[in-house]
Coordinates of C-alpha atoms and ligand atoms in Angstrom, one line a residue:
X1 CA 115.8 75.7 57.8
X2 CA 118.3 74.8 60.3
X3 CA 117.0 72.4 63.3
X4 CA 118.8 71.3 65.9
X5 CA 117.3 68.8 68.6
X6 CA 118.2 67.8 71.9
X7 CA 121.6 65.9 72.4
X8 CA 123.0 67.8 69.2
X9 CA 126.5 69.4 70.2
X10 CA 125.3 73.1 69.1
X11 CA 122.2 72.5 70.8
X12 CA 123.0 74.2 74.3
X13 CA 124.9 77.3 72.8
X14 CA 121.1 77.5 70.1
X15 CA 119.1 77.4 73.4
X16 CA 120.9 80.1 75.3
X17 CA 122.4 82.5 72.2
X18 CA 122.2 86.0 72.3
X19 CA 121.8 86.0 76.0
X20 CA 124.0 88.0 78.3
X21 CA 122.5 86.6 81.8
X22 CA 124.5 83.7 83.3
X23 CA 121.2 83.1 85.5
X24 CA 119.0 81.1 83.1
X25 CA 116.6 78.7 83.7
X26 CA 116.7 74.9 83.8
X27 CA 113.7 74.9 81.1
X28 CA 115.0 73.5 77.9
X29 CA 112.8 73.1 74.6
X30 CA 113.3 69.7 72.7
X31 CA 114.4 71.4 69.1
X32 CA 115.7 74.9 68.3
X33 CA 114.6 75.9 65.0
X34 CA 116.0 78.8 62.7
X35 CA 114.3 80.2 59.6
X36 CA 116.4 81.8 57.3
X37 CA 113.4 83.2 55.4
X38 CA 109.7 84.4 56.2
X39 CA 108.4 81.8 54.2
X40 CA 110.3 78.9 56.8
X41 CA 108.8 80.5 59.2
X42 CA 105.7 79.9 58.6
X43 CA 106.4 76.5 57.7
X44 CA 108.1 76.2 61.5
X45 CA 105.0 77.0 62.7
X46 CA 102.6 75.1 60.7
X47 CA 104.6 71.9 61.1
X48 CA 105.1 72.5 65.4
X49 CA 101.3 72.9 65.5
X50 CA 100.6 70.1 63.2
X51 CA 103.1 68.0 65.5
X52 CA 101.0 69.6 68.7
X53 CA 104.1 71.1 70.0
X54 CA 104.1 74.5 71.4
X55 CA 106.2 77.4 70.5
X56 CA 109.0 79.5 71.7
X57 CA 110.0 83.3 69.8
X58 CA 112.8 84.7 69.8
X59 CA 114.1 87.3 68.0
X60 CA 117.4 88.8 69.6
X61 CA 117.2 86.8 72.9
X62 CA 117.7 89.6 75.2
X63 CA 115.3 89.0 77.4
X64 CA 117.1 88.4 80.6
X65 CA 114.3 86.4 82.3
X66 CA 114.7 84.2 79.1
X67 CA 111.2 84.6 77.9
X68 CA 111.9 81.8 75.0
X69 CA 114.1 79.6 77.2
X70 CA 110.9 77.1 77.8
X71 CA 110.4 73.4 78.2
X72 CA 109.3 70.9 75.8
X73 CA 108.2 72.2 72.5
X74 CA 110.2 74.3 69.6
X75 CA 112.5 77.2 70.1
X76 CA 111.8 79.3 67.0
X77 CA 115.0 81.3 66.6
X78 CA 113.6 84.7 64.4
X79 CA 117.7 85.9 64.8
X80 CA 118.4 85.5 60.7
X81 CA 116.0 87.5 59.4
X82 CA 117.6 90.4 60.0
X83 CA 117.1 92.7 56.9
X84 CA 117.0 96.3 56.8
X85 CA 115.3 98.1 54.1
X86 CA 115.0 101.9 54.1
X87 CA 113.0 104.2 51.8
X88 CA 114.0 107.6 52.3
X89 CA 111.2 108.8 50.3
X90 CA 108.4 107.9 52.9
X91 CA 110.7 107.7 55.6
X92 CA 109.9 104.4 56.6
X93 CA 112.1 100.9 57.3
X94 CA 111.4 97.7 56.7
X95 CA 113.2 95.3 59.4
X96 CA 113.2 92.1 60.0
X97 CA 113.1 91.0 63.7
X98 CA 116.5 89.9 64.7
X99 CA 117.8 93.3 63.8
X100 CA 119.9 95.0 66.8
X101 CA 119.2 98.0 67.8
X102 CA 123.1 99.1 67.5
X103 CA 122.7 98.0 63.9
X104 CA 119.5 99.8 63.2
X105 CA 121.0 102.8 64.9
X106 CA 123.6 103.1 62.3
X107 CA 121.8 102.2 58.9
X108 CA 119.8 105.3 60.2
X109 CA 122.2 107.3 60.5
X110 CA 123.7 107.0 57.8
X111 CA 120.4 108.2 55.9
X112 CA 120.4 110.9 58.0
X113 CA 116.9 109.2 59.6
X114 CA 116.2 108.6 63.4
X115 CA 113.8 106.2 65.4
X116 CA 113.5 105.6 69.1
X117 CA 116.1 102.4 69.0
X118 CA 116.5 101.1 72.9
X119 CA 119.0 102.8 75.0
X120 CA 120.7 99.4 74.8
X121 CA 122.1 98.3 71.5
X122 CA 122.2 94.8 71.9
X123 CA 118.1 93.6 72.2
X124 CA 116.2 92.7 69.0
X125 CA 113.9 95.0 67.5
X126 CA 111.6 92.4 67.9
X127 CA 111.2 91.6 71.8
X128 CA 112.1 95.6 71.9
X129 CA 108.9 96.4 69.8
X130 CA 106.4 93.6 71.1
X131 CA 107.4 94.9 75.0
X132 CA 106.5 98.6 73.8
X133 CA 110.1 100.1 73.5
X134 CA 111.1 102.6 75.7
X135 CA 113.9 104.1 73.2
X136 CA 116.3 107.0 72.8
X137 CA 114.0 110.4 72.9
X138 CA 110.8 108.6 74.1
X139 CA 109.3 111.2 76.0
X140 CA 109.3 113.3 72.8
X141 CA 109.2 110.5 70.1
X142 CA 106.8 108.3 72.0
X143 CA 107.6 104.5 73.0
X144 CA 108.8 103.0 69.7
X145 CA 106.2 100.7 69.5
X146 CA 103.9 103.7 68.5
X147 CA 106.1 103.8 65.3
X148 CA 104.9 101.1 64.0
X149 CA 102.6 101.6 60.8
X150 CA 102.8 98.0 59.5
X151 CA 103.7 94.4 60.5
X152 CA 103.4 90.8 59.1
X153 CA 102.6 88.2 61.5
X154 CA 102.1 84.4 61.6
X155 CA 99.1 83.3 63.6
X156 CA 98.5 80.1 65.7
X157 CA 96.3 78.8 62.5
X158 CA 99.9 79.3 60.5
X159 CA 98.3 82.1 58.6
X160 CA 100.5 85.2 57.5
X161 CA 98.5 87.9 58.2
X162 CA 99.6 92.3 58.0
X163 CA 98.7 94.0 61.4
X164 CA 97.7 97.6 60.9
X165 CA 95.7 100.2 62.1
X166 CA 93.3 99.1 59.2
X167 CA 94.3 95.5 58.4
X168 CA 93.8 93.4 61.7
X169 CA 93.4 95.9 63.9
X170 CA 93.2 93.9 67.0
X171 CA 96.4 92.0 66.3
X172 CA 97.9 94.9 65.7
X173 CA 96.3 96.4 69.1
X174 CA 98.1 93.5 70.6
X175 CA 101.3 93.0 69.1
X176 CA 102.1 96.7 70.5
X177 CA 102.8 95.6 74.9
X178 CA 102.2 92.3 74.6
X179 CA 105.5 91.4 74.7
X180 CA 106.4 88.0 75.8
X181 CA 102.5 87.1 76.0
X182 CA 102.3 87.3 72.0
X183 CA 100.8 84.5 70.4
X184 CA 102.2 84.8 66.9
X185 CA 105.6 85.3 65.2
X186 CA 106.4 88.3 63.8
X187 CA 108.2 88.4 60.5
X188 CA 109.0 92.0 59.8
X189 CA 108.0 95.3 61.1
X190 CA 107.2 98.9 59.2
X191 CA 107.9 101.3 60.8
X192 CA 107.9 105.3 60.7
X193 CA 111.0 107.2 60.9
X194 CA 112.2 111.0 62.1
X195 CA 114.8 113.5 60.4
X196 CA 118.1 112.6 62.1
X197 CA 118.1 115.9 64.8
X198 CA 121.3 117.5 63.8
X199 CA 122.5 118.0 67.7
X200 CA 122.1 115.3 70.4
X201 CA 124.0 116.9 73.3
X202 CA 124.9 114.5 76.3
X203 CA 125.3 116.7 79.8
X204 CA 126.1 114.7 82.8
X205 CA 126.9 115.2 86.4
X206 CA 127.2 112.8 89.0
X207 CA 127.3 113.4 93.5
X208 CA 127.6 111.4 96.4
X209 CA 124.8 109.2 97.4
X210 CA 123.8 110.6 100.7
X211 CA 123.2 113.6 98.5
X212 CA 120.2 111.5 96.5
X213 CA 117.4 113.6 97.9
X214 CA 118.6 116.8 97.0
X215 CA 119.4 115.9 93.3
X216 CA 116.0 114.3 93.0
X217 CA 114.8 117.8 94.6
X218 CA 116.3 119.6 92.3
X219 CA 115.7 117.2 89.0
X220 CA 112.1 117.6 89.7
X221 CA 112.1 120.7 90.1
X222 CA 114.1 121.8 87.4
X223 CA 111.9 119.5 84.9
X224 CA 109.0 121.2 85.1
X225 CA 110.7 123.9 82.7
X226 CA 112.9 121.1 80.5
X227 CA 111.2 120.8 77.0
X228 CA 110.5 116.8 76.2
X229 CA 113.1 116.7 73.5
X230 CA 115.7 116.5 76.8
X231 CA 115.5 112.8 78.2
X232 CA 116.3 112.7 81.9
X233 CA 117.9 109.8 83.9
X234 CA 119.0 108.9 87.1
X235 CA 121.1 106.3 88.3
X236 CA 122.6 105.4 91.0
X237 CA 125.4 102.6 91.1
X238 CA 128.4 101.8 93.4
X239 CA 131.3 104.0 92.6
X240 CA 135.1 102.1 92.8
X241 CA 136.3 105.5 94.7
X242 CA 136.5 104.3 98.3
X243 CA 135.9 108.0 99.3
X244 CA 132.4 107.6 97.9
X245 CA 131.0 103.6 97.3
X246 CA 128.0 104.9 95.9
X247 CA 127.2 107.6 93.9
X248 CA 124.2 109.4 92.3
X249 CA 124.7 110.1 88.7
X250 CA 122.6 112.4 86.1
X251 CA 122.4 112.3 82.6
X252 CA 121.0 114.1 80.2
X253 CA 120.8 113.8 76.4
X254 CA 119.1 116.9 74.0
X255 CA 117.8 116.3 70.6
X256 CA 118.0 119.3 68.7
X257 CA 118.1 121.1 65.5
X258 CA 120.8 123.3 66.3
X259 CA 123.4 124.1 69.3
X260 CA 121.5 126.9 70.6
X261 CA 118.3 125.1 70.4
X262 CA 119.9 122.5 72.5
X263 CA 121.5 124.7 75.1
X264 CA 117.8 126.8 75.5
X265 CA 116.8 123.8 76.3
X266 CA 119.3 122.6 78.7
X267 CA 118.9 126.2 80.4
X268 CA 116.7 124.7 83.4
X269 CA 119.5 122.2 84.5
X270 CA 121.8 125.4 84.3
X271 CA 121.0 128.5 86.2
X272 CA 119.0 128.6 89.5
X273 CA 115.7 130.4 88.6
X274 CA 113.8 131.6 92.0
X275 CA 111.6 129.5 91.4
X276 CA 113.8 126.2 91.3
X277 CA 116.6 125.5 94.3
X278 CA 118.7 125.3 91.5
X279 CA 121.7 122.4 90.6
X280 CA 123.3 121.2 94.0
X281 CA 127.1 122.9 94.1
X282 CA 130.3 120.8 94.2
X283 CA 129.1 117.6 92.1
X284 CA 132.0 114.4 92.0
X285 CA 132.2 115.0 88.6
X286 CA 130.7 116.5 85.7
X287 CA 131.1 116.8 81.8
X288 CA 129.7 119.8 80.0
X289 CA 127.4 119.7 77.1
X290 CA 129.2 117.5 74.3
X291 CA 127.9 116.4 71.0
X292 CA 127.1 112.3 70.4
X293 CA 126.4 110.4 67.1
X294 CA 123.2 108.8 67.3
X295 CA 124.6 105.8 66.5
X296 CA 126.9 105.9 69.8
X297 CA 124.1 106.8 72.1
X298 CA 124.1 103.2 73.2
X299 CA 127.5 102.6 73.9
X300 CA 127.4 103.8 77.2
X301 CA 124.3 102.2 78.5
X302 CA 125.9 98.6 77.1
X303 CA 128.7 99.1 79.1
X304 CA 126.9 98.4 82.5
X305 CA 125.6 95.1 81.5
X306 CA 128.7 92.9 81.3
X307 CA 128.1 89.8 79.6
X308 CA 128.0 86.2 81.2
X309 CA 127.2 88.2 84.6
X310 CA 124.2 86.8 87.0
X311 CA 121.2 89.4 86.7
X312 CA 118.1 89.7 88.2
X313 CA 116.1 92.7 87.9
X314 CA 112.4 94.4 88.4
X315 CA 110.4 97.6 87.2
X316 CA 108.1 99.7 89.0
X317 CA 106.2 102.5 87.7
X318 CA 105.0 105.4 90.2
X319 CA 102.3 108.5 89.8
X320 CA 105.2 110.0 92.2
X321 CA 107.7 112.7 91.6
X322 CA 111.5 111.5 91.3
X323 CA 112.3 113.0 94.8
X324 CA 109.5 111.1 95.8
X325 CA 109.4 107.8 93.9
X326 CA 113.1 107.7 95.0
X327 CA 113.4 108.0 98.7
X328 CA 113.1 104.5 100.1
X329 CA 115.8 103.9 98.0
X330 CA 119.1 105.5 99.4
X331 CA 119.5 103.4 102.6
X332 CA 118.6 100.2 100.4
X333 CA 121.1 101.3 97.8
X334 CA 124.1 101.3 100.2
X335 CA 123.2 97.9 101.4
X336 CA 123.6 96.1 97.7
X337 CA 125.6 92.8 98.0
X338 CA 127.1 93.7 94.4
X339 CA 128.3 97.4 93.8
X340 CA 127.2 96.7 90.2
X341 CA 123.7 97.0 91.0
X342 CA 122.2 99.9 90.6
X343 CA 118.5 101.5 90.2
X344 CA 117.7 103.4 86.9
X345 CA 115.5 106.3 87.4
X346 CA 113.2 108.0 84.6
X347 CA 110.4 110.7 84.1
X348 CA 109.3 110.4 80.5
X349 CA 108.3 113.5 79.1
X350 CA 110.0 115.3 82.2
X351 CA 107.2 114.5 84.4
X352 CA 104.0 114.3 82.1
X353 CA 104.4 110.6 81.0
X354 CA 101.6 109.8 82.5
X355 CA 99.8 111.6 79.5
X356 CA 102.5 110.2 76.5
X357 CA 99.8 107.4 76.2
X358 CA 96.4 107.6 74.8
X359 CA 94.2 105.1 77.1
X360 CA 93.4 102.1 75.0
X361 CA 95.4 102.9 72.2
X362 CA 97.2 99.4 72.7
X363 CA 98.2 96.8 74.4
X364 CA 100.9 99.0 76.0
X365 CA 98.9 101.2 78.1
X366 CA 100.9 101.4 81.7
X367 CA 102.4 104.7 81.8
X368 CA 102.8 106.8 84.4
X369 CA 104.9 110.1 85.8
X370 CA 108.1 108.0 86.9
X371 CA 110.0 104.4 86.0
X372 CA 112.2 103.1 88.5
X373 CA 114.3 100.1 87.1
X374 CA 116.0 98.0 89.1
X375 CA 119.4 95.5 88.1
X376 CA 121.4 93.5 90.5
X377 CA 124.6 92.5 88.7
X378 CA 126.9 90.0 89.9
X379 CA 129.1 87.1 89.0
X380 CA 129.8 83.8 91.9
X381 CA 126.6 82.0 91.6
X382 CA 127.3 82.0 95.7
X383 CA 125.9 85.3 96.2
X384 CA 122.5 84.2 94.4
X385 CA 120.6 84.0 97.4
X386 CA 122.0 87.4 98.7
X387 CA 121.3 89.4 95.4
X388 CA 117.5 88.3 95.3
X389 CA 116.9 88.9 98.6
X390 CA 117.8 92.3 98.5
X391 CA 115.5 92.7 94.8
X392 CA 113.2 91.4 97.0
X393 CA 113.8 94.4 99.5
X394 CA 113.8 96.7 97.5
X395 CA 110.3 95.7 95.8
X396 CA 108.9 95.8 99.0
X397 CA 109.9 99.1 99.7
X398 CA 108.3 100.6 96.4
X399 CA 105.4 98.3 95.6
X400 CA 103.1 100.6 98.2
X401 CA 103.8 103.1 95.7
X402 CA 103.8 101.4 92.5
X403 CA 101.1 101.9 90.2
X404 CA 102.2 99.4 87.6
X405 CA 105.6 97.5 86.1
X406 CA 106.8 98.0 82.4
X407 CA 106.6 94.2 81.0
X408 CA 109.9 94.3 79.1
X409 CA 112.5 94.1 82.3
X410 CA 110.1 93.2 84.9
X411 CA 110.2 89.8 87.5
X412 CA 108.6 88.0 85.9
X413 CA 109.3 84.3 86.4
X414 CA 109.8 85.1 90.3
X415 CA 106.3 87.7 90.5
X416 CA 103.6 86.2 88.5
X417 CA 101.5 89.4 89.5
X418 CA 104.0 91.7 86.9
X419 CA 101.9 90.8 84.2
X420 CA 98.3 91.9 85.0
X421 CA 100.1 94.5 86.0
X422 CA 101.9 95.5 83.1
X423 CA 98.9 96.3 81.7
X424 CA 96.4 99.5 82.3
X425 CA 93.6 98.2 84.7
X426 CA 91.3 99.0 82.0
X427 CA 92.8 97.0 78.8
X428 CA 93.7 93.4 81.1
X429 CA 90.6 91.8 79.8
X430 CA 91.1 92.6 76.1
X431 CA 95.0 91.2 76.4
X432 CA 93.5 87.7 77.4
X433 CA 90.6 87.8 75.3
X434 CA 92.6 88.8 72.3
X435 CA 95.3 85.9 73.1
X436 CA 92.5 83.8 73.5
X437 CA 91.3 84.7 70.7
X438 CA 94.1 84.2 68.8
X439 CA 95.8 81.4 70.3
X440 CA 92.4 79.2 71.7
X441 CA 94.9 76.0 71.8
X442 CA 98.3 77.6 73.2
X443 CA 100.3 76.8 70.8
X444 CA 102.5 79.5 71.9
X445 CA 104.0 79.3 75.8
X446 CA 103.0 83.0 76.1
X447 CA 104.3 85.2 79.4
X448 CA 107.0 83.1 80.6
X449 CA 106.0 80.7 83.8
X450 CA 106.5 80.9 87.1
X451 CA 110.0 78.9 88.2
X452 CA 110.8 79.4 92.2
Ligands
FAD1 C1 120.3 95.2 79.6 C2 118.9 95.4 79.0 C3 118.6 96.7 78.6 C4 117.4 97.0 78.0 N1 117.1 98.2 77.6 C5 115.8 98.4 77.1 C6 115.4 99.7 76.7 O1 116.2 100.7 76.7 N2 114.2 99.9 76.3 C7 113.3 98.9 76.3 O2 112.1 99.1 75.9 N3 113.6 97.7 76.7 C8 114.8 97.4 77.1 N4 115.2 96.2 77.5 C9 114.2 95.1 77.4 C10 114.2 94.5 76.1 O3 113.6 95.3 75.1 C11 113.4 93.2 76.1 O4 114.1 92.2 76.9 C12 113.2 92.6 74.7 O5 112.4 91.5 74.8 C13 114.5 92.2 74.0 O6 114.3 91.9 72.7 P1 114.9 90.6 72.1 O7 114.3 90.4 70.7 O8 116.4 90.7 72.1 O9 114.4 89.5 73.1 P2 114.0 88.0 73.0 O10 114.5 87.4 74.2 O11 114.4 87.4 71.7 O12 112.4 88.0 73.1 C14 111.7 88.2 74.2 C15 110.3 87.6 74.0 O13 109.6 88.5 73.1 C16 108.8 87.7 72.2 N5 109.3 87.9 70.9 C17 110.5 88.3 70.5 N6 110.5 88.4 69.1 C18 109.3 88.0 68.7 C19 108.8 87.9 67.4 N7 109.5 88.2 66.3 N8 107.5 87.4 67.3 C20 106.8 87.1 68.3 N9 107.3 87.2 69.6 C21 108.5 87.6 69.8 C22 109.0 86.3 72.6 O14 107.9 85.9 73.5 C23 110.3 86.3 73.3 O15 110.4 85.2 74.3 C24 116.4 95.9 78.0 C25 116.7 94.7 78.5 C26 118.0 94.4 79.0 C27 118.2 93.1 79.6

C-alpha cells in the first residue's frame, strides 16, 4: 500500500488529486493512504482505527467542496481500484470505485450496454453513487444509485460486509444518498445495466436572456407531452457575443430505439399544439436533431468546468414549475461577477420527479418537480469575496421556494443546514441513527465540517 505522510514531497499533490477546484480548504489529513487492492483496504482501515485516527474516502475526488480534504487523520485514496468487469449475460458490471464515469461510459459502449453514468465524465463512480447519481436518462432510468443490486463495504469495526437488498439491508439503505455522510469504504459496486438505446439525439437551441421567462413558459408547457426518455435542461451562462452577455440555452437529449421513435418524441419541442404557446421564434442559435455516442454525451458538460478554476456552488430543489422555480433568477443572472457562472436548470421526468422516488426506499429520498443548480466559476482569488456573495444572493432569492438541496453539489462547508436538508423530512432520523449505528466512535469524518 502506498502511504505518504506529512512533509513528503508528493504529499500536497496526494491530498488535492483529482480535484478540479482551485478553492480548497486549509484542512490537511496527516497521511494519504492508497490501496491498490480490496484486501489493503481493509487493512487501511483496521490499522487507522486501531491507531484511533479517523478517516477520509475518496474515490475520484471530485467533490468540489472537498469532502475528503479533512484535518488530522488518514486520507484513504479508493482512486486504484478502478476495475471494470462486465457480464453481458446478466447485464450487470462490477466496478471498482475510482472508475470515471467517461471510462465507464465507454467500456459500455462498447458491449452495446448503458447505465445512467453522470452528465460529467470526470467524478468517481463512487462519490457519484454514494450522493445518489443524477446521470444521463435519469428521469427514465432513475438516479443511478437505484442501479445498484450489490456492493462490498468495509465497516467502522474493519469488517467487509455485501450491502443488498437482502444482505445488510440497512447499509445498503444508507450507502444509496448518504454521500459524503458514509461511514464505511466502499470497495466495489454491482450494478444493473440497460441495452445501449440505439439513438440518443441531442436538439439544442439557445435565446437571449431577457427572453428567460418565455422559454421557461414554453419548456413547461411543452413538457407535459415530452415522454421521460427526453432529458430536459436549461442553462443559462454568459455568452462572449457583446450583442447578448447572457444567454438562455436549451438542450435536449432523446434515448431511443429508432430515429422515428426519437423524433415522436421530440414532437412537443416542435410544433405549436393549441394547447402549448409553442417554441419562442428567432432563437440565437440552434442545432437540429443530431445523433451522439453515448460515450460522448459527457464531453460537452466537461467543458464548462475548466480545471484549476475557483468554484463555489449550491442546489436547490423546488415543487415549482421551471417558469416558476426560475424567475428570481434573470435579474440575478445578469449581475454575476464571472460570466462563467451560470445556473443549471432541470425537471426530471419532465415535471413528475417528484414521483421518480419511492418514499423511504433509501437514503436518497429528496426529489422533487424541479433542480436548480447553481456554479460560479472564476479564476483571481481577488474576486472571492465577490463570487460568494452573489451565491449567497442568489440562495436567498430561491430558499423561500426551496423544498430541499441534492447533497452531491450542494454548500455544504459554507450552509451546515444542506444536509438535513438533503434528506426527505421523513428519513433524517434513520440517516443519523443508521451512521450511529454504524460508526458509534466516528471513525469516519462524515458530512464535511463547517469552515467560514
Ligand atoms: C463539475 C461537476 C459535475 C457534476 N455532475 C454530476 C452529475 O451529473 N450527477 C451527479 O449525481 N453528481 C454530479 N456531480 C457531483 C459528484 O457526483 C460528486 O461530487 C461526487 O462525490 C464525485 O465523486 P468522486 O468519487 O469523484 O468524489 P470524491 O471527492 O472522491 O468523494 C466525495 C465523498 O464521497 C465519499 N466517498 C467517495 N467514494 C467513497 C467510497 N468508495 N466509499 C465511501 N465513501 C466514499 C467520501 O465521503 C468523499 O469525501 C458533479 C460535481 C461536479 C463538481
Amino acid at each position: 500500500m502506498i502511504e505518504l505522510l506529512r512533509g513528503d514531497p508528493e504529499f500536497e499533490r496526494a491530498v488535492v488529486e483529482g480535484s478540479f477546484n482551485a478553492l480548497l480548504p486549509a484542512e490537511r489529513p496527516e497521511i494519504v493512504v492508497r490501496p491498490r487492492s480490496e484486501t489493503e483496504a481493509v487493512a487501511a482501515v483496521r490499522a487507522v482505527a486501531a491507531a484511533g485516527q479517523r478517516i477520509a474516502v475518496r474515490s475520484g475526488g471530485h467533490s468540489w467542496v472537498a469532502a475528503s480534504v479533512r484535518d488530522g487523520g488518514v486520507l484513504i485514496d479508493l482512486g486504484a481500484l478502478d476495475g471494470i468487469g462486465l457480464d453481458t449475460e446478466r447485464m450487470t458490471a462490477t466496478v471498482g470505485p475510482g472508475v470515471r464515469g467517461a471510462r465507464l461510459s465507454a467500456a459500455l459502449e462498447e458491449a452495446g450496454l448503458a447505465f445512467p453514468v453522470g452528465h460529467c465524465g470526470d467524478p468517481g463512480v463512487g462519490g457519484f453513487l454514494l450522493g445518489g447519481g443524477l446521470g444521463v436518462n435519469w428521469g427514465h432510468w432513475r438516479p443511478a444509485c437505484f442501479s445498484i443490486e450489490r456492493m462490498r463495504v468495509v465497516t467502522a469495526d474493519g469488517e467487509l460486509r455485501t450491502a443488498s437488498p437482502t444482505e445488510n439491508p440497512d447499509l445498503f439503505w444508507l450507502a444509496r444518498g448518504s454521500g459524503p455522510g458514509f461511514p464505511g469504504v466502499v470497495t466495489e459496486f454491482e450494478l444493473a445495466l440497460r441495452p445501449l438505446p440505439p439513438c440518443i439525439r441531442v436538439e439544442t437551441l439557445s435565446y437571449p436572456l431577457d427572453r428567460l421567462g418565455e422559454v421557461t413558459r414554453w419548456l413547461t408547457d411543452a413538457s407535459q407531452d415530452l415522454p421521460t426518455n427526453v432529458e430536459l435542461s436549461l442553462v443559462t451562462a454568459g455568452s462572449p457575443d457583446p450583442a447578448h452577455p447572457f444567454v438562455v440555452g436549451v438542450a435536449a437529449t432523446v434515448f431511443a430505439g429508432s430515429v422515428a421513435e426519437a423524433d415522436a418524441a421530440l414532437a412537443p419541442l416542435h410544433g405549436a399544439p393549441a394547447a402549448h404557446r409553442g417554441r419562442p421564434a428567432d432563437p440565437l442559435a440552434h442545432t437540429a436533431p443530431a445523433d451522439v455516442a453515448f460515450s460522448a454525451l459527457h464531453e460537452a458538460v466537461d467543458a464548462t468546468y475548466p480545471r484549476g478554476a475557483r468554484y463555489l456552488a449550491d442546489t436547490f430543489w423546488t415543487d415549482l414549475d421551471l417558469h416558476d422555480a426560475t424567475a428570481p433568477l434573470a435579474a440575478l443572472l445578469e449581475r454575476a461577477p464571472s460570466k462563467r457562472s451560470y445556473v443549471l436548470a432541470g425537471m426530471p421526468a419532465n415535471g413528475a420527479g417528484a414521483g421518480l422516488v419511492t418514499p423511504g426506499e433509501a437514503a436518497y429520498g429528496m426529489h422533487d418537480r424541479t433542480l436548480l443548480i447553481v456554479y460560479t466559476i472564476w479564476e483571481d482569488a481577488a474576486d472571492d469575496a465577490a463570487n460568494r456573495a452573489w451565491l449567497d444572493e442568489v440562495a436567498d432569492a430561491l430558499l423561500p421556494t426551496a423544498t430541499g438541496h441534492f447533497l452531491s453539489e450542494a454548500d455544504l462547508r459554507h450552509r451546515p443546514d444542506r444536509v438535513p436538508g438533503s434528506f426527505a423530512p421523513a428519513d433524517r432520523a434513520r440517516v443519523e441513527h443508521l451512521r450511529g449505528h454504524y460508526d458509534p466512535d466516528h471513525l469516519f469524518h462524515g458530512f464535511p465540517a463547517l469552515v467560514l
